PDB file of C-alpha atoms and ligand atoms in Angstrom:
ATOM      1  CA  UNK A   1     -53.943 -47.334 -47.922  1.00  0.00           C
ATOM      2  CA  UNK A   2     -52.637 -50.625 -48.352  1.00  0.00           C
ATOM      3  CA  UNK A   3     -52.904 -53.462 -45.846  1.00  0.00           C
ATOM      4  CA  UNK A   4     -51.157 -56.215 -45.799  1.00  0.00           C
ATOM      5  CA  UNK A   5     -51.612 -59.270 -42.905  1.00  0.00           C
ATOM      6  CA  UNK A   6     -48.501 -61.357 -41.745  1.00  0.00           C
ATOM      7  CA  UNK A   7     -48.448 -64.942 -40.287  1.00  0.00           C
ATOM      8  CA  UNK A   8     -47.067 -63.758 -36.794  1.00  0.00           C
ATOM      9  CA  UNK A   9     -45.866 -60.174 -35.049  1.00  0.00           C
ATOM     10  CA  UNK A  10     -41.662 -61.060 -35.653  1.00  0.00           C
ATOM     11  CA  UNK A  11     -42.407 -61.831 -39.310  1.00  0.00           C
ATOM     12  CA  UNK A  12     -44.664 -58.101 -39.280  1.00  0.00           C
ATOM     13  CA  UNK A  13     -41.187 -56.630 -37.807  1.00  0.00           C
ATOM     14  CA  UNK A  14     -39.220 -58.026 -39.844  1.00  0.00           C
ATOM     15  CA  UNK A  15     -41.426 -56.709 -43.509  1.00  0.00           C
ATOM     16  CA  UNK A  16     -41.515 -53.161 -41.835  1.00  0.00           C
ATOM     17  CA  UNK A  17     -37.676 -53.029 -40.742  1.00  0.00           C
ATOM     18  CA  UNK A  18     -37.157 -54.501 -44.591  1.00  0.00           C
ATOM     19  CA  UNK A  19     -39.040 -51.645 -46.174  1.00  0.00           C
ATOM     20  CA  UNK A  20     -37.300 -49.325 -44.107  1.00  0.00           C
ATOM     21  CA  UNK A  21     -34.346 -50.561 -44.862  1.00  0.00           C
ATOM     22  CA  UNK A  22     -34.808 -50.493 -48.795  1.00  0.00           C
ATOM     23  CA  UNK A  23     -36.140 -47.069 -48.150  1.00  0.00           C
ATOM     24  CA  UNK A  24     -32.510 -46.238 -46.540  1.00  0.00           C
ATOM     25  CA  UNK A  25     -30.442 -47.972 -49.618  1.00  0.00           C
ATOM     26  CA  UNK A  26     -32.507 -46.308 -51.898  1.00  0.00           C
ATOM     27  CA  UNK A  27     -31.631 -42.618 -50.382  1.00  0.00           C
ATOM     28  CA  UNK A  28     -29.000 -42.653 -47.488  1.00  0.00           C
ATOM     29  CA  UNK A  29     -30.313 -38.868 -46.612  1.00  0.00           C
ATOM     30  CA  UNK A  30     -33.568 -40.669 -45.297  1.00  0.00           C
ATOM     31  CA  UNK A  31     -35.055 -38.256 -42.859  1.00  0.00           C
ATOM     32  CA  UNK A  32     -36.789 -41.192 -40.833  1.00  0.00           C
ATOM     33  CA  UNK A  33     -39.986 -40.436 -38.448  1.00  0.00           C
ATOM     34  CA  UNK A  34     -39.547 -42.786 -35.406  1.00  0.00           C
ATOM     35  CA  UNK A  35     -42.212 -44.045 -33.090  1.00  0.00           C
ATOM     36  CA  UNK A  36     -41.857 -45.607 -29.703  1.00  0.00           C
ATOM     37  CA  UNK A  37     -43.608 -48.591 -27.812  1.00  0.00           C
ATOM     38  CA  UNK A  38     -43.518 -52.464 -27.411  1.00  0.00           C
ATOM     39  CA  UNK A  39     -44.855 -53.189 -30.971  1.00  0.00           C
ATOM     40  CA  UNK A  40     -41.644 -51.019 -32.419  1.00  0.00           C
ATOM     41  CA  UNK A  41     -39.075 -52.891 -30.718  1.00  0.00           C
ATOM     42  CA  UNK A  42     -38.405 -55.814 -32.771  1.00  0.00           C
ATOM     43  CA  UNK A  43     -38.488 -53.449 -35.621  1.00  0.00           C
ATOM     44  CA  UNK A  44     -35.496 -51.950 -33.999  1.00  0.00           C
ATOM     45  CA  UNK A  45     -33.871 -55.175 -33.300  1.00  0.00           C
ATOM     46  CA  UNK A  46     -34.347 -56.364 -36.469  1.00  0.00           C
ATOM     47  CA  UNK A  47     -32.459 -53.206 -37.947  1.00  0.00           C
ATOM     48  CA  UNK A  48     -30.118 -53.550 -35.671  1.00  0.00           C
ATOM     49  CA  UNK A  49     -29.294 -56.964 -36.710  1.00  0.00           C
ATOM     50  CA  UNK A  50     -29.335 -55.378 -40.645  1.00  0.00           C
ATOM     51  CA  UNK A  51     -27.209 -53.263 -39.719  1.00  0.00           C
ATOM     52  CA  UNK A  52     -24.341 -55.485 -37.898  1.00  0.00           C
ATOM     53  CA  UNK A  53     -24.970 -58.620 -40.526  1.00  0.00           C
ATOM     54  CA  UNK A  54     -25.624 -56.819 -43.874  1.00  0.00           C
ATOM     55  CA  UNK A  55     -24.071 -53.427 -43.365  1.00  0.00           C
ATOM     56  CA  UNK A  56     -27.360 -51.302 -43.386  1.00  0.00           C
ATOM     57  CA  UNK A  57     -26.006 -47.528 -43.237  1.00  0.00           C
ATOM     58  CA  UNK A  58     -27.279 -45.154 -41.133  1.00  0.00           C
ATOM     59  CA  UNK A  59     -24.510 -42.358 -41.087  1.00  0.00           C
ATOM     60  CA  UNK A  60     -26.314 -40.351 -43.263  1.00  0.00           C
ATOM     61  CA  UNK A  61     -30.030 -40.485 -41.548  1.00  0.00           C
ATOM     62  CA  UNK A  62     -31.828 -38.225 -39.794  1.00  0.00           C
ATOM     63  CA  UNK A  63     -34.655 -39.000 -37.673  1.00  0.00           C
ATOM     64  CA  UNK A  64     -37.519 -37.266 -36.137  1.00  0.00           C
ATOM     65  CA  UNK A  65     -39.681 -38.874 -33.051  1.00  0.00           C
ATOM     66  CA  UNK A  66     -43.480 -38.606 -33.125  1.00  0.00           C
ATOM     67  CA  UNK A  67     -43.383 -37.450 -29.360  1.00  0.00           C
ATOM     68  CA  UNK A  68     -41.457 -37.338 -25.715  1.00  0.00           C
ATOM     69  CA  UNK A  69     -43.050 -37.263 -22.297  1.00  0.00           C
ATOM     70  CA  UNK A  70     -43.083 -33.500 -20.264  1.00  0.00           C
ATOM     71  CA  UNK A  71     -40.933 -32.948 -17.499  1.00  0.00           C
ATOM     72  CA  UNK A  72     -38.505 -35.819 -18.130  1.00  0.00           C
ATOM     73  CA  UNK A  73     -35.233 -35.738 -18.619  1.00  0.00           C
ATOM     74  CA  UNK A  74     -33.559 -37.358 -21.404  1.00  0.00           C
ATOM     75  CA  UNK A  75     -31.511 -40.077 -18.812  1.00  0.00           C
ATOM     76  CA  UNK A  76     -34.608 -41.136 -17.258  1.00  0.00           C
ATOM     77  CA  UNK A  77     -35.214 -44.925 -18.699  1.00  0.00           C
ATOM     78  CA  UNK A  78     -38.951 -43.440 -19.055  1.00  0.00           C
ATOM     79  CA  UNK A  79     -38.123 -41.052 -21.217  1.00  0.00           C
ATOM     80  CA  UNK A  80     -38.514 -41.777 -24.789  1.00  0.00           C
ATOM     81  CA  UNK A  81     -34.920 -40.345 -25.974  1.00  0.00           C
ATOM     82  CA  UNK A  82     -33.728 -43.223 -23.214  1.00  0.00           C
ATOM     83  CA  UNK A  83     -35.916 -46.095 -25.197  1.00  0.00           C
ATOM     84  CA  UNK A  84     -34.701 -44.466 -28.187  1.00  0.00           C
ATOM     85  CA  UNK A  85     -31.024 -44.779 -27.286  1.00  0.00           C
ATOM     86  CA  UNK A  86     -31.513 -48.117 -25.767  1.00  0.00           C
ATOM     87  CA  UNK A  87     -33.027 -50.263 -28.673  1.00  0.00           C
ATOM     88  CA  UNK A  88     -31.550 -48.349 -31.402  1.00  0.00           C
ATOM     89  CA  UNK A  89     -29.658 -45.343 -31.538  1.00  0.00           C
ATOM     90  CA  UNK A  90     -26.810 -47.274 -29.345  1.00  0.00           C
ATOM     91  CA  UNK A  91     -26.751 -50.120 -31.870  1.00  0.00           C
ATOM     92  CA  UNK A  92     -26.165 -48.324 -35.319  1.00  0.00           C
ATOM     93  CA  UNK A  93     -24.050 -45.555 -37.120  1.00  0.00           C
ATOM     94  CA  UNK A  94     -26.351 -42.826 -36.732  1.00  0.00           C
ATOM     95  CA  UNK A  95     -24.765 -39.325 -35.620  1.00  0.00           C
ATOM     96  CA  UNK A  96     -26.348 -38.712 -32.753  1.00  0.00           C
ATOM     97  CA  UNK A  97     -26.959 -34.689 -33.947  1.00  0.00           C
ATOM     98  CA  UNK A  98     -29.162 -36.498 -36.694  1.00  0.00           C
ATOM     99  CA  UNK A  99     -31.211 -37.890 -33.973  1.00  0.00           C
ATOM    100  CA  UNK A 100     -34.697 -35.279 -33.088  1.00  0.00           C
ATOM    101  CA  UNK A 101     -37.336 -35.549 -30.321  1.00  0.00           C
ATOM    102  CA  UNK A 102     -39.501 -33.166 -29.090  1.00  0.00           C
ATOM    103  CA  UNK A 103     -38.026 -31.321 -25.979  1.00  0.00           C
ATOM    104  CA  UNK A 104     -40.208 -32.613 -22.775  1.00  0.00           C
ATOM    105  CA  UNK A 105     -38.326 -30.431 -20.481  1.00  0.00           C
ATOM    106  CA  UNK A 106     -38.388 -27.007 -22.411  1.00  0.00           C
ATOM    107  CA  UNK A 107     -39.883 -24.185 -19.986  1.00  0.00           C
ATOM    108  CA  UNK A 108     -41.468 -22.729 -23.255  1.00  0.00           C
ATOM    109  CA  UNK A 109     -43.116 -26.205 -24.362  1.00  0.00           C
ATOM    110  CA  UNK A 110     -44.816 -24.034 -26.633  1.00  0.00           C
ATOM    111  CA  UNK A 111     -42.069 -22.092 -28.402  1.00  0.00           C
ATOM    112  CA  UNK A 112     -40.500 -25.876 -28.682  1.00  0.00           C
ATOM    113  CA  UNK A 113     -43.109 -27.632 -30.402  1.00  0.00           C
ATOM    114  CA  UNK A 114     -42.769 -24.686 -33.040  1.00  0.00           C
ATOM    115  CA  UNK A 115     -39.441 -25.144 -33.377  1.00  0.00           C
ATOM    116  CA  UNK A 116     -39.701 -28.871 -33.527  1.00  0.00           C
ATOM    117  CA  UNK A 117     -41.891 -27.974 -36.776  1.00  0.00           C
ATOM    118  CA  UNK A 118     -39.777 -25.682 -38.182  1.00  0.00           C
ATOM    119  CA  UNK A 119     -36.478 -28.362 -37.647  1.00  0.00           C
ATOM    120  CA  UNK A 120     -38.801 -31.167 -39.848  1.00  0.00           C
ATOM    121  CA  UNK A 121     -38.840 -28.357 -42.713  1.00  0.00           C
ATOM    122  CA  UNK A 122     -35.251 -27.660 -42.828  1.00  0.00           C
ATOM    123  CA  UNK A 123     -34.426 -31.255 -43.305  1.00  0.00           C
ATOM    124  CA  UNK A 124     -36.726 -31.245 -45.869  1.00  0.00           C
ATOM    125  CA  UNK A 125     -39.621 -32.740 -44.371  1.00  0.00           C
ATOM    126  CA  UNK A 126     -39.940 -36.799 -43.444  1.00  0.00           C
ATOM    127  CA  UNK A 127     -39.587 -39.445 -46.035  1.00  0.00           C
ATOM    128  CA  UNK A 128     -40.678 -42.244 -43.905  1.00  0.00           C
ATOM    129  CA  UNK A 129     -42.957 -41.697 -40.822  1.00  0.00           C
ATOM    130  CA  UNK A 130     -43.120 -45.562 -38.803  1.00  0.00           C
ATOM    131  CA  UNK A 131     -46.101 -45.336 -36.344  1.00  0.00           C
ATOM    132  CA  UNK A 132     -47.581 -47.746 -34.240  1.00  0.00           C
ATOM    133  CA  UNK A 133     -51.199 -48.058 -32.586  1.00  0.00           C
ATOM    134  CA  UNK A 134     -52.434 -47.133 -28.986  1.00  0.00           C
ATOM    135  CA  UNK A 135     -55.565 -49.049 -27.653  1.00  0.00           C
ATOM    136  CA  UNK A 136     -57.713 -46.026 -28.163  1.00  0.00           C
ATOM    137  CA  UNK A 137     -56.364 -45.315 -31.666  1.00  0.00           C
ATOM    138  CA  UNK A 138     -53.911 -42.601 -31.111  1.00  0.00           C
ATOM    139  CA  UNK A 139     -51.145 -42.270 -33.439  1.00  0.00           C
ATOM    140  CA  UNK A 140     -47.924 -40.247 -31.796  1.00  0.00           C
ATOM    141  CA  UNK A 141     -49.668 -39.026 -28.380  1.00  0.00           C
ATOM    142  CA  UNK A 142     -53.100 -37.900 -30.265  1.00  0.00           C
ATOM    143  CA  UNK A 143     -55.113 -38.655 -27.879  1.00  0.00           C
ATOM    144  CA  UNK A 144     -59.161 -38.753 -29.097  1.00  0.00           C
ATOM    145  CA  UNK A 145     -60.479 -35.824 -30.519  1.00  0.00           C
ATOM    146  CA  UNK A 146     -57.370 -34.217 -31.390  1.00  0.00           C
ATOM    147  CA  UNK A 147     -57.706 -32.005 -34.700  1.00  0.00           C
ATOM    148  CA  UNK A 148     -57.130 -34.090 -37.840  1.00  0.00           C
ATOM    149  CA  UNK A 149     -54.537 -31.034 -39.349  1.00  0.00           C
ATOM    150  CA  UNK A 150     -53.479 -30.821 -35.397  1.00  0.00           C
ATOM    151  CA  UNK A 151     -49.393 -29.930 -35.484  1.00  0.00           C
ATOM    152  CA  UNK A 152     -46.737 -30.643 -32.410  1.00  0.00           C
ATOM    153  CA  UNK A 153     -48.030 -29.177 -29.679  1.00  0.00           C
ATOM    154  CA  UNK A 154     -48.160 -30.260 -25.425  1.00  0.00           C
ATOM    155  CA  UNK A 155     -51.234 -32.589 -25.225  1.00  0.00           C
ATOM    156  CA  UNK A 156     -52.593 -34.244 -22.006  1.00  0.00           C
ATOM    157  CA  UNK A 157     -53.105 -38.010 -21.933  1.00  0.00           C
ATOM    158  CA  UNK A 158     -55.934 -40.133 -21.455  1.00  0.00           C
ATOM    159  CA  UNK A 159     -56.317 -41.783 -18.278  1.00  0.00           C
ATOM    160  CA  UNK A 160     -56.350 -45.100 -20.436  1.00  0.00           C
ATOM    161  CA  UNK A 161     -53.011 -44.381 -22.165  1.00  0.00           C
ATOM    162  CA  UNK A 162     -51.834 -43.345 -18.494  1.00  0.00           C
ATOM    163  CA  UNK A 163     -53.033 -46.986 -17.112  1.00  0.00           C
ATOM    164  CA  UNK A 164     -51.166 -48.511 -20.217  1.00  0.00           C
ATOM    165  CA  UNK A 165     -47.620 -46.834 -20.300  1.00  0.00           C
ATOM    166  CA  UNK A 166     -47.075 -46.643 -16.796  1.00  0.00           C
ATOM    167  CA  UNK A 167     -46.417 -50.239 -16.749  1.00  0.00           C
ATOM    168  CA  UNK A 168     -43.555 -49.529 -18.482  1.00  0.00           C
ATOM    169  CA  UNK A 169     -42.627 -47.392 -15.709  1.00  0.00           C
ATOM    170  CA  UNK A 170     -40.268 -48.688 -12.741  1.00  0.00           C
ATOM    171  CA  UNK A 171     -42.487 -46.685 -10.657  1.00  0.00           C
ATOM    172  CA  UNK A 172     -45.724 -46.326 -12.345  1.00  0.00           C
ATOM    173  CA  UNK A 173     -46.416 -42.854 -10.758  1.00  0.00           C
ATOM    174  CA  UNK A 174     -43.685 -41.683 -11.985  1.00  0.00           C
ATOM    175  CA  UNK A 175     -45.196 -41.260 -15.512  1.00  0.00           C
ATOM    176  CA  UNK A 176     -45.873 -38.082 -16.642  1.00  0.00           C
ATOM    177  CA  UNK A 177     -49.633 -36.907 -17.433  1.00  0.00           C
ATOM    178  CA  UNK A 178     -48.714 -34.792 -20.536  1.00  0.00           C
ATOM    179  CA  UNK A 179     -46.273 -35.275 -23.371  1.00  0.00           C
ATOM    180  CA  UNK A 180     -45.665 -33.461 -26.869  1.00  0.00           C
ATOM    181  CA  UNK A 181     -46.415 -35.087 -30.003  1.00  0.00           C
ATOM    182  CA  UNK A 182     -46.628 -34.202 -33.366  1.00  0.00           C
ATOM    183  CA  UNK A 183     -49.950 -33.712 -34.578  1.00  0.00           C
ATOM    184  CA  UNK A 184     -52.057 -35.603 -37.236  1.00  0.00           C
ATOM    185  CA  UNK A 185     -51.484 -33.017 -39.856  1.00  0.00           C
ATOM    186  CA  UNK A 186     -48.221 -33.409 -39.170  1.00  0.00           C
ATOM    187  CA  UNK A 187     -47.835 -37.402 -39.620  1.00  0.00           C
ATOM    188  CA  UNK A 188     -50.067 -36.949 -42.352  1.00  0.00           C
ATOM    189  CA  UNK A 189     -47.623 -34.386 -44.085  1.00  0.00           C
ATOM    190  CA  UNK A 190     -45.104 -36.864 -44.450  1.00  0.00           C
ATOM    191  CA  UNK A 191     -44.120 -38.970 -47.886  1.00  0.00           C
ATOM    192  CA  UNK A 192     -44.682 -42.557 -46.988  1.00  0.00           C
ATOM    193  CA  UNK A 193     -45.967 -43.817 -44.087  1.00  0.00           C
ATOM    194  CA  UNK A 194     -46.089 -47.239 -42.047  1.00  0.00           C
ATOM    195  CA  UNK A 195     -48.517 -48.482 -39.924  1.00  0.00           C
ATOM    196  CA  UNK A 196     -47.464 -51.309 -37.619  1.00  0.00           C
ATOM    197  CA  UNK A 197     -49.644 -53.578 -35.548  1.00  0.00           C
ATOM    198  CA  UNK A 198     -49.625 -56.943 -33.898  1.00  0.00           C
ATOM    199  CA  UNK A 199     -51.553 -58.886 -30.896  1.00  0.00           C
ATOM    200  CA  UNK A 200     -55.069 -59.423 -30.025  1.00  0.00           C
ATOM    201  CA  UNK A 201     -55.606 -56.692 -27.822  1.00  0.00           C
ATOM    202  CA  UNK A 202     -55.085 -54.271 -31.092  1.00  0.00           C
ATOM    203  CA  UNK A 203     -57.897 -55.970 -33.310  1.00  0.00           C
ATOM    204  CA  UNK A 204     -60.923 -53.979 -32.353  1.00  0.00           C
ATOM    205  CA  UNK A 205     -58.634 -50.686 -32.644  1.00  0.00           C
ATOM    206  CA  UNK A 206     -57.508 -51.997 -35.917  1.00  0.00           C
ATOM    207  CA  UNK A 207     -60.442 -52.619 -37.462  1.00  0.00           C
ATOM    208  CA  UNK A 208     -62.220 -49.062 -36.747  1.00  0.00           C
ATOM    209  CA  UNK A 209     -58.855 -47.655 -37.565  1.00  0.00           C
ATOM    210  CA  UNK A 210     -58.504 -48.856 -41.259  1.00  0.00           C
ATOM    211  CA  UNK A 211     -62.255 -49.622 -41.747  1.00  0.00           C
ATOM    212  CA  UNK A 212     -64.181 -47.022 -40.055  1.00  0.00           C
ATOM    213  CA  UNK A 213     -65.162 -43.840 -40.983  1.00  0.00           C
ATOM    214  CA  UNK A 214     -62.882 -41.201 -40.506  1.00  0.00           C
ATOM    215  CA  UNK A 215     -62.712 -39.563 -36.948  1.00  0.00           C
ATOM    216  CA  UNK A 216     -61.299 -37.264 -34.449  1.00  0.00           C
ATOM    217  CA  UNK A 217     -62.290 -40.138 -31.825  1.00  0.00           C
ATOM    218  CA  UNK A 218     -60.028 -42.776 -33.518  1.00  0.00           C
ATOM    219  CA  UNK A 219     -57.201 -40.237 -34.494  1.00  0.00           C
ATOM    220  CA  UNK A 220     -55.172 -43.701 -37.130  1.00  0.00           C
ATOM    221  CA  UNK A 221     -58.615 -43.267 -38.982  1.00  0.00           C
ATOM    222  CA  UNK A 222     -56.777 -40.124 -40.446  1.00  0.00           C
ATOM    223  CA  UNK A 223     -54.161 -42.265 -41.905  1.00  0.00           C
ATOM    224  CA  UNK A 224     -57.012 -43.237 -44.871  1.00  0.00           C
ATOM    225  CA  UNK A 225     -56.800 -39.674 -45.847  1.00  0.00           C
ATOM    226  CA  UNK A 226     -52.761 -40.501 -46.856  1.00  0.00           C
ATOM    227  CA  UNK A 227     -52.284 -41.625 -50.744  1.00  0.00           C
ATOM    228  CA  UNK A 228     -48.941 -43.845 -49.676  1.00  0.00           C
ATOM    229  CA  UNK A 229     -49.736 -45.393 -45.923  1.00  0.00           C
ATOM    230  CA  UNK A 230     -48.880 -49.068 -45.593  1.00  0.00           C
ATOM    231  CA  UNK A 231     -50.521 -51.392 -42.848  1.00  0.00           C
ATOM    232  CA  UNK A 232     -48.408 -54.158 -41.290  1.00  0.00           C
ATOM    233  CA  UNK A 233     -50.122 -56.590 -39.569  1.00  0.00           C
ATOM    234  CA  UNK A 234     -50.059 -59.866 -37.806  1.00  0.00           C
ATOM    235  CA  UNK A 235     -52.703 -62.317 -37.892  1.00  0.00           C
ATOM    236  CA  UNK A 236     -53.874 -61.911 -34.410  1.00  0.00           C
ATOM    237  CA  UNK A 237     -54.828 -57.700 -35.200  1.00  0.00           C
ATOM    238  CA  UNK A 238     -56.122 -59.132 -38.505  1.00  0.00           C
ATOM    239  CA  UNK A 239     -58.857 -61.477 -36.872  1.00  0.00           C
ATOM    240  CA  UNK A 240     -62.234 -58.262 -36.947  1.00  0.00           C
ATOM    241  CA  UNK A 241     -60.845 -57.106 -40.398  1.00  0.00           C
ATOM    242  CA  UNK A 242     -63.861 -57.268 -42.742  1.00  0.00           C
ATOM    243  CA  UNK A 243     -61.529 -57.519 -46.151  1.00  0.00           C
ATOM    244  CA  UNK A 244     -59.114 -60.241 -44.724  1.00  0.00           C
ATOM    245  CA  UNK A 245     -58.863 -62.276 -48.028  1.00  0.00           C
ATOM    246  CA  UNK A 246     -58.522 -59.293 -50.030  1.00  0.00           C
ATOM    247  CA  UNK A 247     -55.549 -57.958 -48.009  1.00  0.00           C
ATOM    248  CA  UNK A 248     -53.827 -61.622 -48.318  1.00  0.00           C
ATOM    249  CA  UNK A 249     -54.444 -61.801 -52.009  1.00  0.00           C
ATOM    250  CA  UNK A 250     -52.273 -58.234 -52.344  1.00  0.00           C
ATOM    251  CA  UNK A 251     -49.336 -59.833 -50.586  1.00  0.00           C
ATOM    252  CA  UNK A 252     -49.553 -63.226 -52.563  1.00  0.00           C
ATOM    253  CA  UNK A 253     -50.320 -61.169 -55.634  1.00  0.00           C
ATOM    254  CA  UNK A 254     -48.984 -57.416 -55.747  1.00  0.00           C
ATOM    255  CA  UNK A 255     -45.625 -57.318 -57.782  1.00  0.00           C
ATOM    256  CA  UNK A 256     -44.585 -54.606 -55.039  1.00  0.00           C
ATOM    257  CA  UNK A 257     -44.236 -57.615 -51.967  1.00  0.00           C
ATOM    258  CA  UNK A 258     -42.891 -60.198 -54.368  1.00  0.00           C
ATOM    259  CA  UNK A 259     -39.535 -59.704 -52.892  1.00  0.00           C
ATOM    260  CA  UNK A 260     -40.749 -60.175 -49.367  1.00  0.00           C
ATOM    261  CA  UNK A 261     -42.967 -62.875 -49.778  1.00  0.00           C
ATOM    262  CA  UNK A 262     -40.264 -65.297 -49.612  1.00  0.00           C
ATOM    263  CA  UNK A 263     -39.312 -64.149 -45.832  1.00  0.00           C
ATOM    264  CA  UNK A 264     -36.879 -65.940 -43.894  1.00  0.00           C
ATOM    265  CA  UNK A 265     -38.636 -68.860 -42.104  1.00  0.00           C
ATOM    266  CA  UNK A 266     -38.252 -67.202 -38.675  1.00  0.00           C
ATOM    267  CA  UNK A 267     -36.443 -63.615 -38.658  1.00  0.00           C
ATOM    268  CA  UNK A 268     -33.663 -64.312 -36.439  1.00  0.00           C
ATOM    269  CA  UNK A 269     -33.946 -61.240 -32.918  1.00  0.00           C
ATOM    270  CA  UNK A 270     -31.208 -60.047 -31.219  1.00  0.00           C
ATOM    271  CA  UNK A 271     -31.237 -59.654 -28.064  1.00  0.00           C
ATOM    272  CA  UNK A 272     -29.674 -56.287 -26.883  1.00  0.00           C
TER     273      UNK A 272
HETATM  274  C1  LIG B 301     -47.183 -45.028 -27.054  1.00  0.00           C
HETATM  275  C2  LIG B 301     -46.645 -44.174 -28.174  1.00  0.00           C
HETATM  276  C3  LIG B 301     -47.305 -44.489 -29.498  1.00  0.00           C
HETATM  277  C4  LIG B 301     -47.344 -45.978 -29.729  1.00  0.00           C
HETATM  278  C5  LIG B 301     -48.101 -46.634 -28.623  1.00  0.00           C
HETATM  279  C6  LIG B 301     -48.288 -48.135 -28.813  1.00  0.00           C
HETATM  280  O1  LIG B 301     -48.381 -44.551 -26.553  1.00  0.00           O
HETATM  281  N1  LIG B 301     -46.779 -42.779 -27.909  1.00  0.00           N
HETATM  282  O2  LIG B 301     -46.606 -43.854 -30.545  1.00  0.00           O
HETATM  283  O3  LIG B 301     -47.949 -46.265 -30.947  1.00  0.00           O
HETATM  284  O4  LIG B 301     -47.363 -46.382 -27.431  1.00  0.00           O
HETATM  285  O5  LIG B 301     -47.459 -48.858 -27.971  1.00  0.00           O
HETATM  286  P1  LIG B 301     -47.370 -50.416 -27.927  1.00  0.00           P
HETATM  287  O6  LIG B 301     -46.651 -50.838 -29.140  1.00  0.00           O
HETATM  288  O7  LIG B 301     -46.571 -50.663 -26.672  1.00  0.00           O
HETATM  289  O8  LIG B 301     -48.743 -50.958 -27.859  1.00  0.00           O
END
């Protein structure tokens, strides 16, 4: 795992949605693992503006979700195919066949999360998993205690992730209690991986995350277990890291982040 601490949460955007984007000039075929949520969105603005200002191609990607709510459908603005649409998918050249998330409204949710599994594999498995942070550590929907080699599967949330996401909710009660999500094993199976997190309120979460032990309570602690995971973070997440100057001397130091040391002064975000 490497960490690496930015000055604020659009300059943390704007490294991941630059690595992702080198990823995609590197191999245009990118199958692309996709995460939802607040944090994510000026990532997706900020490859949305790559994409209309420097021509970043995304007719050849394919991308995979981590999760989707149960029991909504696809054109409800809660739904995470709707987010998905609405800060990205809308924006760039992807085919929308190349576009996966699991299938909330399947009446076998479990013969779905299979074939969700089995739809990774064919594409060859994912290159580039993005994932952000929920306040009690869950990566995709896996929620504490879920099975570090846990695959996709129908999990039910906690009653703190409930309280959290439903704001995003027109009408809060409308949120579903249960959504499918990939499992740990199944982020953990991918090549590279990206850890993104910004603000305050992630800090503590952060810190047992990266520097904790390893545990089903915490399910990011899993992510030490990955030989390629990158951390992105701002300085406000940074603030209860123990290792804070060592994580700043590998960006001012590490040949990899030379070229993205010298950031724009203020990435420029498009409103959409
Ligand atoms: C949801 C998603 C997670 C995401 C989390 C963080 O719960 N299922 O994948 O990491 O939100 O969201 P935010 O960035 O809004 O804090």
């Amino acid at each position: 795992m490497e960490l690496v601490i930015q000055p604020d949460a659009e300059r943390a955007a704007w490294l991941v949605a630059s690595l992702v984007a080198k990823a995609l000039r590197q191999k245009p075929h990118l199958v692309l693992g996709l995460a939802t949520g607040r944090t994510m969105e000026q990532v997706y603005r900020q490859l949305v503006r790559m994409h209309r200002d420097e021509g970043l191609d995304f007719s050849l990607c394919r991308t995979f979700n981590l999760d989707e709510y149960i029991g909504l459908r696809t054109d409800h603005p809660g739904s995470y195919r709707y987010y998905m649409d609405h800060h990205f998918f809308n924006h760039i050249n992807i085919d929308s066949r190349n576009t996966f998330l699991p299938d909330g409204m399947a009446t076998n949710l479990q013969a779905a999360c299979r074939r969700y599994e089995e739809t990774i594999l064919e594409f060859g498995g994912i290159d580039l998993q993005l994932l952000g942070i929920g306040a009690d550590g869950h990566i995709g929907f896996n929620e504490p205690l879920s099975a570090l080699y846990s695959r996709t599967r129908d999990k039910a949330l906690t009653p703190s992730t409930i309280a959290v996401n439903s704001t995003l909710f027109k009408h809060p009660g409308e949120m579903p209690k249960r959504a499918i999500t990939m499992g740990v094993g199944t982020i953990l199976d991918a090549r590279t991986i990206i850890l993104l997190v910004s603000g305050k309120a992630k800090a503590e979460i952060l810190a047992k995350a990266v520097e904790g032990p390893i545990t089903a309570m915490v399910s990011a602690s899993a992510l030490q277990l990955h030989s390629k995971c990158r951390v992105v973070v701002d300085e406000d997440a940074a603030v209860k890291l123990q290792a804070q100057d060592y994580y700043r001397w590998i960006f001012e130091n590490e040949p990899d982040w030379e070229e993205f040391r010298n950031a724009p002064p203020s990435p420029e975000v498009l409103p959409l």
